[in-house]
CSV table of C-alpha atoms and ligand atoms in Angstrom, one decimal:
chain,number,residue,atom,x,y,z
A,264,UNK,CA,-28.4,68.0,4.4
A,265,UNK,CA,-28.5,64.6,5.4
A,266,UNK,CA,-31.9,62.8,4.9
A,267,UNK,CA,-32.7,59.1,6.6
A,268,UNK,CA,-35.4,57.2,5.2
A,269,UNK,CA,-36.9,54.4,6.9
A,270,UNK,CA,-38.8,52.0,5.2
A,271,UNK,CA,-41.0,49.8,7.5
A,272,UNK,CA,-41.5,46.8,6.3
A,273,UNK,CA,-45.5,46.2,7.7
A,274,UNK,CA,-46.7,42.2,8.2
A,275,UNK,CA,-43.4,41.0,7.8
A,276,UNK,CA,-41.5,38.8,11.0
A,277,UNK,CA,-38.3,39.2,11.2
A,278,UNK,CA,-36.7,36.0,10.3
A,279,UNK,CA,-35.7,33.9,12.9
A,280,UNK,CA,-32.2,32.9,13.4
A,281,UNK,CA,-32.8,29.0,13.2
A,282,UNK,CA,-36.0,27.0,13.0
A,283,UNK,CA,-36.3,23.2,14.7
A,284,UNK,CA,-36.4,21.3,11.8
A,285,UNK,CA,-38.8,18.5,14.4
A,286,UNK,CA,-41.2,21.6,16.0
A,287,UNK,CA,-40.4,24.0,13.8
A,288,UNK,CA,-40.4,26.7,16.8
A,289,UNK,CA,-38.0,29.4,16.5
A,290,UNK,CA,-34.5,29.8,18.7
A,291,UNK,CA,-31.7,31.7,19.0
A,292,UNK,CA,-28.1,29.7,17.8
A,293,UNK,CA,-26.1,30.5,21.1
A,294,UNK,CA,-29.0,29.1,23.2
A,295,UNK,CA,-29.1,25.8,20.8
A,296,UNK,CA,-25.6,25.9,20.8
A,297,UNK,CA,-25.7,26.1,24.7
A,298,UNK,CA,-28.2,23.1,24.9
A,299,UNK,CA,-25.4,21.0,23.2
A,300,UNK,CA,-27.3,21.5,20.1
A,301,UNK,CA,-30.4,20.2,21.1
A,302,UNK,CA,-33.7,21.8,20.2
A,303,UNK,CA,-34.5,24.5,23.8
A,304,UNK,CA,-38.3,23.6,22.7
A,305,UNK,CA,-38.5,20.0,21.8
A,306,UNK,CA,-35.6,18.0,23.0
A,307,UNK,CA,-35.1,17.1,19.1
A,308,UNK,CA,-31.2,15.8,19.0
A,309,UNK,CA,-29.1,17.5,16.4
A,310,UNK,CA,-26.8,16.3,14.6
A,311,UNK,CA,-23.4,17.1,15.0
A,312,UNK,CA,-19.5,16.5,13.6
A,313,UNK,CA,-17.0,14.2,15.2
A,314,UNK,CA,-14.5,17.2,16.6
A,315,UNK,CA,-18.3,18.8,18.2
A,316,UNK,CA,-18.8,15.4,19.6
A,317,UNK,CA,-15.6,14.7,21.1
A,318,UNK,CA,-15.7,18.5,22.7
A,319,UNK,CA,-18.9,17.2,24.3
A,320,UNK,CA,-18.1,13.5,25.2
A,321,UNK,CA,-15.0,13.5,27.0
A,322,UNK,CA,-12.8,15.3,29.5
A,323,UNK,CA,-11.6,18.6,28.4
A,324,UNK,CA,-7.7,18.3,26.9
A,325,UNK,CA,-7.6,14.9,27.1
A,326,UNK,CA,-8.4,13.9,23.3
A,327,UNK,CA,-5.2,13.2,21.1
A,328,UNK,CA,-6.2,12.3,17.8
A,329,UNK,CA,-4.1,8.8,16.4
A,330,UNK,CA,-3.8,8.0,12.6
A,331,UNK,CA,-5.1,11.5,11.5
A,332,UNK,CA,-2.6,11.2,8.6
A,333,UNK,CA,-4.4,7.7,7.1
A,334,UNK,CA,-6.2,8.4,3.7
A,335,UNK,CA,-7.9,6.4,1.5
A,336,UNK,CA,-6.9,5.8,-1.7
A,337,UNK,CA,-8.2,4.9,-5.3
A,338,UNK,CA,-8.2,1.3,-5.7
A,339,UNK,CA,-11.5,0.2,-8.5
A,340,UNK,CA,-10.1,3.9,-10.2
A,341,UNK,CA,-13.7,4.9,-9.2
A,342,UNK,CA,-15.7,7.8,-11.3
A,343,UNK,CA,-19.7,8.7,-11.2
A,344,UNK,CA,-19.7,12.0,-12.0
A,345,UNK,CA,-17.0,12.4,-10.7
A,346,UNK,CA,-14.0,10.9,-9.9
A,347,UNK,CA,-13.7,9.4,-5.8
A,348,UNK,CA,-10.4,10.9,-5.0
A,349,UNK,CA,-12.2,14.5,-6.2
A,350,UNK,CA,-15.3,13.4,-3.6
A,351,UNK,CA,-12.6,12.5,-1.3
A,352,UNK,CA,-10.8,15.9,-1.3
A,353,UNK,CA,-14.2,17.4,-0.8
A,354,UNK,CA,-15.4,15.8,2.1
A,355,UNK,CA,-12.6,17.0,3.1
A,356,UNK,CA,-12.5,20.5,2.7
A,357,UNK,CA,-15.8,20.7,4.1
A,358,UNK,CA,-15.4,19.2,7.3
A,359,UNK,CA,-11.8,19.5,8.2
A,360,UNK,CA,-11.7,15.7,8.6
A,361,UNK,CA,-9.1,13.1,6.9
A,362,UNK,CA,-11.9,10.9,6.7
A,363,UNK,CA,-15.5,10.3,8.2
A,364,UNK,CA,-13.6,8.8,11.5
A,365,UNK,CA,-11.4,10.4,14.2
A,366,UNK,CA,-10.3,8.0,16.3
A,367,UNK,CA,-7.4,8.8,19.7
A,368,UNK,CA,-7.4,8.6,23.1
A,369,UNK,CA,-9.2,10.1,25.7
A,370,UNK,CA,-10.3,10.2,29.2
A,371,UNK,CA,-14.0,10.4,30.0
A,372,UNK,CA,-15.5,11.1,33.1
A,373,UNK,CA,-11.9,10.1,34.5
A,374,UNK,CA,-11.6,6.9,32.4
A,375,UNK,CA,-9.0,6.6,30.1
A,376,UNK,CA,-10.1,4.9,26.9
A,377,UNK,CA,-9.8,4.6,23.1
A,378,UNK,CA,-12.5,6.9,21.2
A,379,UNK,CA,-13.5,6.0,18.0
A,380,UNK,CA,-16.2,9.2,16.3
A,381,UNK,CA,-17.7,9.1,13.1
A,382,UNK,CA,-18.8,12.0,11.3
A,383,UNK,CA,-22.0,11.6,8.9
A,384,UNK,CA,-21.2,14.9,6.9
A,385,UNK,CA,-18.0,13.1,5.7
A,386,UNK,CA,-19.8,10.9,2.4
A,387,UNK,CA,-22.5,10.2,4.8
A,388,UNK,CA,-20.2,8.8,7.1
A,389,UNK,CA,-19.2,5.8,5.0
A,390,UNK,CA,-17.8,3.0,5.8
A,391,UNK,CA,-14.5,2.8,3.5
A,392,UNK,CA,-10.9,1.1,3.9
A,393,UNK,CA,-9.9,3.6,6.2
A,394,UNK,CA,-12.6,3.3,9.0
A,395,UNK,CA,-12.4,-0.2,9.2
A,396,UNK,CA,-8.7,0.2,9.6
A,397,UNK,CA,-8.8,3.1,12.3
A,398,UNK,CA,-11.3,0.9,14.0
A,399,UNK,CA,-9.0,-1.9,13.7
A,400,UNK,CA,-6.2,-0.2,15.3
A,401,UNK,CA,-8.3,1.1,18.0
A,402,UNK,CA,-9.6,-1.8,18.6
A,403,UNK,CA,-5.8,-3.4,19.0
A,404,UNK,CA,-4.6,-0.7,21.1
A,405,UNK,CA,-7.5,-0.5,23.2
A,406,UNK,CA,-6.8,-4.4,24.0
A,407,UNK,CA,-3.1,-4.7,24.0
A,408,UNK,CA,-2.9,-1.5,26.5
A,409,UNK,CA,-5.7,-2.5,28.9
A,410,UNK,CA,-7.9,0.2,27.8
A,411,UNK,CA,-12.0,0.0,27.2
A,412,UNK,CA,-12.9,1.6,23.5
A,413,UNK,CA,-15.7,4.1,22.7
A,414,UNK,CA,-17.5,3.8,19.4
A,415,UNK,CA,-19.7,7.2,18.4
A,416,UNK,CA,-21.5,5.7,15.3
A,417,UNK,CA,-23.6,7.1,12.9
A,418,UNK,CA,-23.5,6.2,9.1
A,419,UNK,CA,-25.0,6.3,5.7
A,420,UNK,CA,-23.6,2.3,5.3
A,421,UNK,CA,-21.4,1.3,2.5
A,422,UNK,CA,-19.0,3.5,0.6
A,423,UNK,CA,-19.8,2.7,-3.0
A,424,UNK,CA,-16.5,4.2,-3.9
A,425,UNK,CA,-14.8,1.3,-2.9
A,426,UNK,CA,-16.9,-1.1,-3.9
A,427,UNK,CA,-16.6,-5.1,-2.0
A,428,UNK,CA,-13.8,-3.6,-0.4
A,429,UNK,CA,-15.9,-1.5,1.5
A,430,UNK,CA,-18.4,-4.6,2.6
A,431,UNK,CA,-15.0,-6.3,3.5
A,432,UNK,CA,-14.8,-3.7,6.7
A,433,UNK,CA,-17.6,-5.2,7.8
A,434,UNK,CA,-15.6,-8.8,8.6
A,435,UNK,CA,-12.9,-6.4,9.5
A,436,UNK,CA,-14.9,-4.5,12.4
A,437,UNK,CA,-16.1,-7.2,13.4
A,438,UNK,CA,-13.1,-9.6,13.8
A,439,UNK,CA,-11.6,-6.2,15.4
A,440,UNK,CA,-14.7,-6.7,18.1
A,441,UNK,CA,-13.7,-10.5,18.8
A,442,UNK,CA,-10.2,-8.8,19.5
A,443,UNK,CA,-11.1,-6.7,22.5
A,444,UNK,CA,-13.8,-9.3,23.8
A,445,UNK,CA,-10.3,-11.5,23.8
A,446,UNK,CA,-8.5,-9.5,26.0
A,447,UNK,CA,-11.8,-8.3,28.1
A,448,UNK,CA,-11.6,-5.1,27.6
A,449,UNK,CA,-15.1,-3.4,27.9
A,450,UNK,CA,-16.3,-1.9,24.3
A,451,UNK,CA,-19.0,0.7,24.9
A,452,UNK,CA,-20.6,1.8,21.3
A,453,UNK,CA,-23.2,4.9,21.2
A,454,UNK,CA,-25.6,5.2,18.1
A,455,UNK,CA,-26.6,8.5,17.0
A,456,UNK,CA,-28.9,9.6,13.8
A,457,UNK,CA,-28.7,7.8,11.7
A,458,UNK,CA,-26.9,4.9,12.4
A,459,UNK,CA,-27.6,2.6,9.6
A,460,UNK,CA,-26.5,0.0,6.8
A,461,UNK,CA,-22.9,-1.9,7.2
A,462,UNK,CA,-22.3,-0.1,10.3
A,463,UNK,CA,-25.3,-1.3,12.0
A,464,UNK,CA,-24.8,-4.5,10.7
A,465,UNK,CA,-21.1,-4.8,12.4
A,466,UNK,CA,-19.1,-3.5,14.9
A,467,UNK,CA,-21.7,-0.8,16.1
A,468,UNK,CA,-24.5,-3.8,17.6
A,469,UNK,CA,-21.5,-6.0,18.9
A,470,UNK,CA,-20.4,-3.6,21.9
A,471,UNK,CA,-20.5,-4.8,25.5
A,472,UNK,CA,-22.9,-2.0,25.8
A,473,UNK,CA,-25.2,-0.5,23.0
A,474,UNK,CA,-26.6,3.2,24.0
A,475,UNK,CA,-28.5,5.1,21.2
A,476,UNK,CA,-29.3,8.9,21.6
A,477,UNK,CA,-33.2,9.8,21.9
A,478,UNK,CA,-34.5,10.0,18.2
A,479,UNK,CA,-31.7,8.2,16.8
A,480,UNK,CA,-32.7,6.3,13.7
A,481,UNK,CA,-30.6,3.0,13.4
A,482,UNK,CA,-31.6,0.5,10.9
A,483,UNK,CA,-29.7,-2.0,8.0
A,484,UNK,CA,-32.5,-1.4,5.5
A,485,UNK,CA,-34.1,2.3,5.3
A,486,UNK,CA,-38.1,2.2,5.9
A,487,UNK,CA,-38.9,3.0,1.9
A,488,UNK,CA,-36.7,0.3,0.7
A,489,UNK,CA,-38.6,-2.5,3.0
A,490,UNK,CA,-41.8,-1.4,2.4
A,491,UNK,CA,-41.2,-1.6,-1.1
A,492,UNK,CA,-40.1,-5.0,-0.3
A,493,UNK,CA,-42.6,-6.4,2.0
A,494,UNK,CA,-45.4,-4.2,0.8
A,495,UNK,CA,-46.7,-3.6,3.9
A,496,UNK,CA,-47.1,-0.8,5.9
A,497,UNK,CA,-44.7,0.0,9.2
A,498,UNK,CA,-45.4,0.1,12.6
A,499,UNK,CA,-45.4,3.6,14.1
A,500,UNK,CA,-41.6,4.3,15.6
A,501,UNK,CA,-40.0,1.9,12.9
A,502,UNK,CA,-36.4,2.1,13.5
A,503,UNK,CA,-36.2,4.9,16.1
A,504,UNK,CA,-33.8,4.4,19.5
A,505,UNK,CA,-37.2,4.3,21.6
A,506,UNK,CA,-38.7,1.2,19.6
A,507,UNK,CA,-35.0,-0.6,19.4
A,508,UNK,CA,-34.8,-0.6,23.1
A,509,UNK,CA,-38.2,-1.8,23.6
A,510,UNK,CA,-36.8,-4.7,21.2
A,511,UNK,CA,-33.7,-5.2,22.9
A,512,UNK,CA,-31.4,-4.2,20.7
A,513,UNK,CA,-30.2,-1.7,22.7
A,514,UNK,CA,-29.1,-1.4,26.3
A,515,UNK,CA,-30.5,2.4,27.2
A,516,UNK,CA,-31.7,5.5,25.3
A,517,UNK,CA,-29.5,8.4,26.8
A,518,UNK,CA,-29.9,12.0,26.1
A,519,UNK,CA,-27.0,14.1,25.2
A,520,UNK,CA,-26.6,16.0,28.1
A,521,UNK,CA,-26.1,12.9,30.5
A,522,UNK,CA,-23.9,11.0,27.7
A,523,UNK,CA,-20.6,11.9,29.6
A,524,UNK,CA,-21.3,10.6,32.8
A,525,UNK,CA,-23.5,7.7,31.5
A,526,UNK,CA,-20.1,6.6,29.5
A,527,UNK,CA,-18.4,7.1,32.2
A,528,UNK,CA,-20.2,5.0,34.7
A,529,UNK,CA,-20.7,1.7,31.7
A,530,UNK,CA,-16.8,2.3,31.6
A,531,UNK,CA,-16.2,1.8,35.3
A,532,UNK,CA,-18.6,-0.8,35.8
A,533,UNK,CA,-17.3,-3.4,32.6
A,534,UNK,CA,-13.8,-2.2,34.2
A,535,UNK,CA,-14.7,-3.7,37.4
A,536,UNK,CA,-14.7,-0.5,39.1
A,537,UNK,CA,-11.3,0.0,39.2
A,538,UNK,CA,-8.9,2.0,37.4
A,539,UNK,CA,-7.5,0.2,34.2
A,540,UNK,CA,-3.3,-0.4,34.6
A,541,UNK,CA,-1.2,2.6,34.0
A,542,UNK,CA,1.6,0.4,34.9
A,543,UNK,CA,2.4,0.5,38.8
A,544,UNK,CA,1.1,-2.9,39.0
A,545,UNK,CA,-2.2,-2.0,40.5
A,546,UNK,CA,-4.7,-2.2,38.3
A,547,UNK,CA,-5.8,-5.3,36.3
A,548,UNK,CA,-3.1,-6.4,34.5
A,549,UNK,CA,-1.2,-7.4,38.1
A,550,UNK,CA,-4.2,-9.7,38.7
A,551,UNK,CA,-3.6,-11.7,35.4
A,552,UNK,CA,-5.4,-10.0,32.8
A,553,UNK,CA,-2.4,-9.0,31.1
A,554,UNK,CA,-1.5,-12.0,29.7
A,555,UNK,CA,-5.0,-12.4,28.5
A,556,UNK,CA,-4.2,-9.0,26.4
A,557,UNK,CA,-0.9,-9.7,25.5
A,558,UNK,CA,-2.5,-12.6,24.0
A,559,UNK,CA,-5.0,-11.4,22.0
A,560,UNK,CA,-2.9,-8.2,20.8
A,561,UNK,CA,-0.4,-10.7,19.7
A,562,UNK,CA,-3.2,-12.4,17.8
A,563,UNK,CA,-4.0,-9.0,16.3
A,564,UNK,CA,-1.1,-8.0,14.8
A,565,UNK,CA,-0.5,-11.7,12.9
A,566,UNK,CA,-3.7,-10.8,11.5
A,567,UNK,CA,-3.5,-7.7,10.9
A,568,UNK,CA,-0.4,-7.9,8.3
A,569,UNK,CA,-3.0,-9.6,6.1
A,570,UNK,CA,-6.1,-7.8,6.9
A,571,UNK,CA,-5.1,-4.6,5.9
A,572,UNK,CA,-4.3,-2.8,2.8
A,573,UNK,CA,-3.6,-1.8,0.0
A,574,UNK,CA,-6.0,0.3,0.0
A,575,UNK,CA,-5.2,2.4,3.2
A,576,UNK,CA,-2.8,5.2,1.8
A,577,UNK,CA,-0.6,6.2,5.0
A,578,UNK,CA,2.3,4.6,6.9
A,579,UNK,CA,1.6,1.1,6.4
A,580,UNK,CA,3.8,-1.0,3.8
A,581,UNK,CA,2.0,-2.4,0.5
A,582,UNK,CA,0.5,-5.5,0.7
A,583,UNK,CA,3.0,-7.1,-1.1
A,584,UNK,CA,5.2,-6.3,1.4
A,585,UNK,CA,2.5,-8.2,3.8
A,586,UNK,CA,3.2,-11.9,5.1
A,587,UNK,CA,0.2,-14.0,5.9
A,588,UNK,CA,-0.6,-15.4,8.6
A,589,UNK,CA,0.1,-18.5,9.4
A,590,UNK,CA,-3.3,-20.8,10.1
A,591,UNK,CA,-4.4,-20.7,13.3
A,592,UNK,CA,-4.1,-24.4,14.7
A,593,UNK,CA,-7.1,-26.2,14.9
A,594,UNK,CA,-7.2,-29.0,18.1
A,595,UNK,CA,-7.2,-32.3,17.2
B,103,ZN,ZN1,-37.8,21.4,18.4
């Protein structure tokens, strides 16, 4: 004989599938999933990785990832409780990411362009050897091939790990910066939460165009940390996207859902409304801007055999192996 039983559980709600951590109100994943993982209720913006982020920015199929095979390596020998090649090999596991960039090319909204997205759930999206290389090279493509660069950032700041080599990417990033201004090619950056320390503080405020996502918090020095400074109390909004654009620190609060186009449009605008060159002598390296480019990715390179490394494991040769520059000539 077969017997069912059914226990009713009385007074107890089912548990909901996922809770807004900003409303609290309940939803179903597909449908926040749908909404490009923004809350269906409040508008609160999720976060989300850097492979998520590329699915959503650009035009579909046209991401291929560069550098994917650049790792960081050990250079201070580094252990808390553990050791940072152990930390290292776990970030990666749990995000399927070399490291807490991903940087390629892409088209969006029919613009080709250099992307560079970081992913906070890689060590809190630190900024290590390795971004500020990526970044570097992105930055020196982007300008030696015409192209305009895309920076997603968000960021925890320094990567203790590494120690002054780390605050050393923030020189890097930003000399990378001066690169493409040199060969004018437009450098759109888009803050998302949180967006703070070195980051902040370099390459991420020096774009053409500064964009933040609704709710973002960007700021070098978290709230708790001045207040315990300052001793006094915050205004209301400290540090959000809303109260950084009423500052001027940033060009437009965009919400996910019109990120694409919005790109898209600051792209063809700083591009001059045309096309970049794809090489039939049309676009703006037939009107003289090549040489501009040629110029400054010339620069780059120079540079770069002495900014870089060692501490970038990968397919670049020990520093050792590095000349320096020459000085640059100063006019008399
Ligand atoms: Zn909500």
């Amino acid at each position: 004989m077969n017997v069912t039983v059914e226990i009713e559980r009385r007074g107890e709600q089912p548990k909901p599938e996922w809770v807004c951590p900003s409303c609290h109100q309940p939803a179903r994943m597909r449908d926040v999933r749908a909404n490009l993982s923004v809350c269906p209720h409040c508008d609160h913006h999720l976060r989300i990785g850097a492979r998520e982020r590329i699915r959503q920015l650009v035009d579909e199929g046209t991401f291929r990832e560069l550098w994917g095979n650049l790792t960081t390596l050990d250079p201070l020998g580094f252990t808390d409780i553990e050791t940072y090649p152990e930390r290292v090999r776990e970030a990666q596991a749990k995000t399927g990411l070399s490291e807490a960039i991903v940087t390629g090319t892409a088209s969006i909204d029919g613009t080709p362009c250099l992307l560079a997205v970081m992913d906070f759930s890689f060590m809190g999206g630190s900024m290590g050897s390795v971004v500020g290389e990526k970044l570097w090279r992105a930055s020196e493509l982007a300008s030696g091939e015409d192209l305009p660069l895309v920076a997603v950032c968000t960021s925890g700041g320094a990567r203790m790990q590494e120690g002054i080599l780390s605050l050393m990417q923030m020189a890097k990033t930003s000399c990378a910066v001066d690169v493409i201004n040199e060969a004018t090619s437009p450098f759109v950056a888009v803050l998302v939460d949180p967006c703070t320390g070195g980051v902040v503080a370099s390459f991420a405020t020096l774009a053409d165009v500064c964009i933040a996502e609704p709710g973002a918090r960007l700021y070098f020095s978290g709230p708790r940390v001045i207040q315990q400074t300052t001793r006094e109390a915050l205004p209301e909004g400290f540090s959000t996207a809303e109260r950084n654009l009423e500052l001027g620190h940033l060009d437009a609060v965009v919400a996910r859902k019109d990120l694409r186009v919005k790109v898209g449009n600051y792209l063809r605008l700083l591009g001059g409304g045309e096309e970049p060159d794809r090489g039939d002598g049309q676009g703006p390296r037939a009107r003289g801007k090549g040489r501009l480019a040629q110029a400054a990715l010339d620069r780059a390179r120079t540079l770069a055999t002495y900014a870089r490394r060692p501490f970038v494991g990968g397919d670049r040769p020990p520093a050792d192996q590095a000349e320096e520059p020459p000085a640059r000539e100063t006019p008399s």
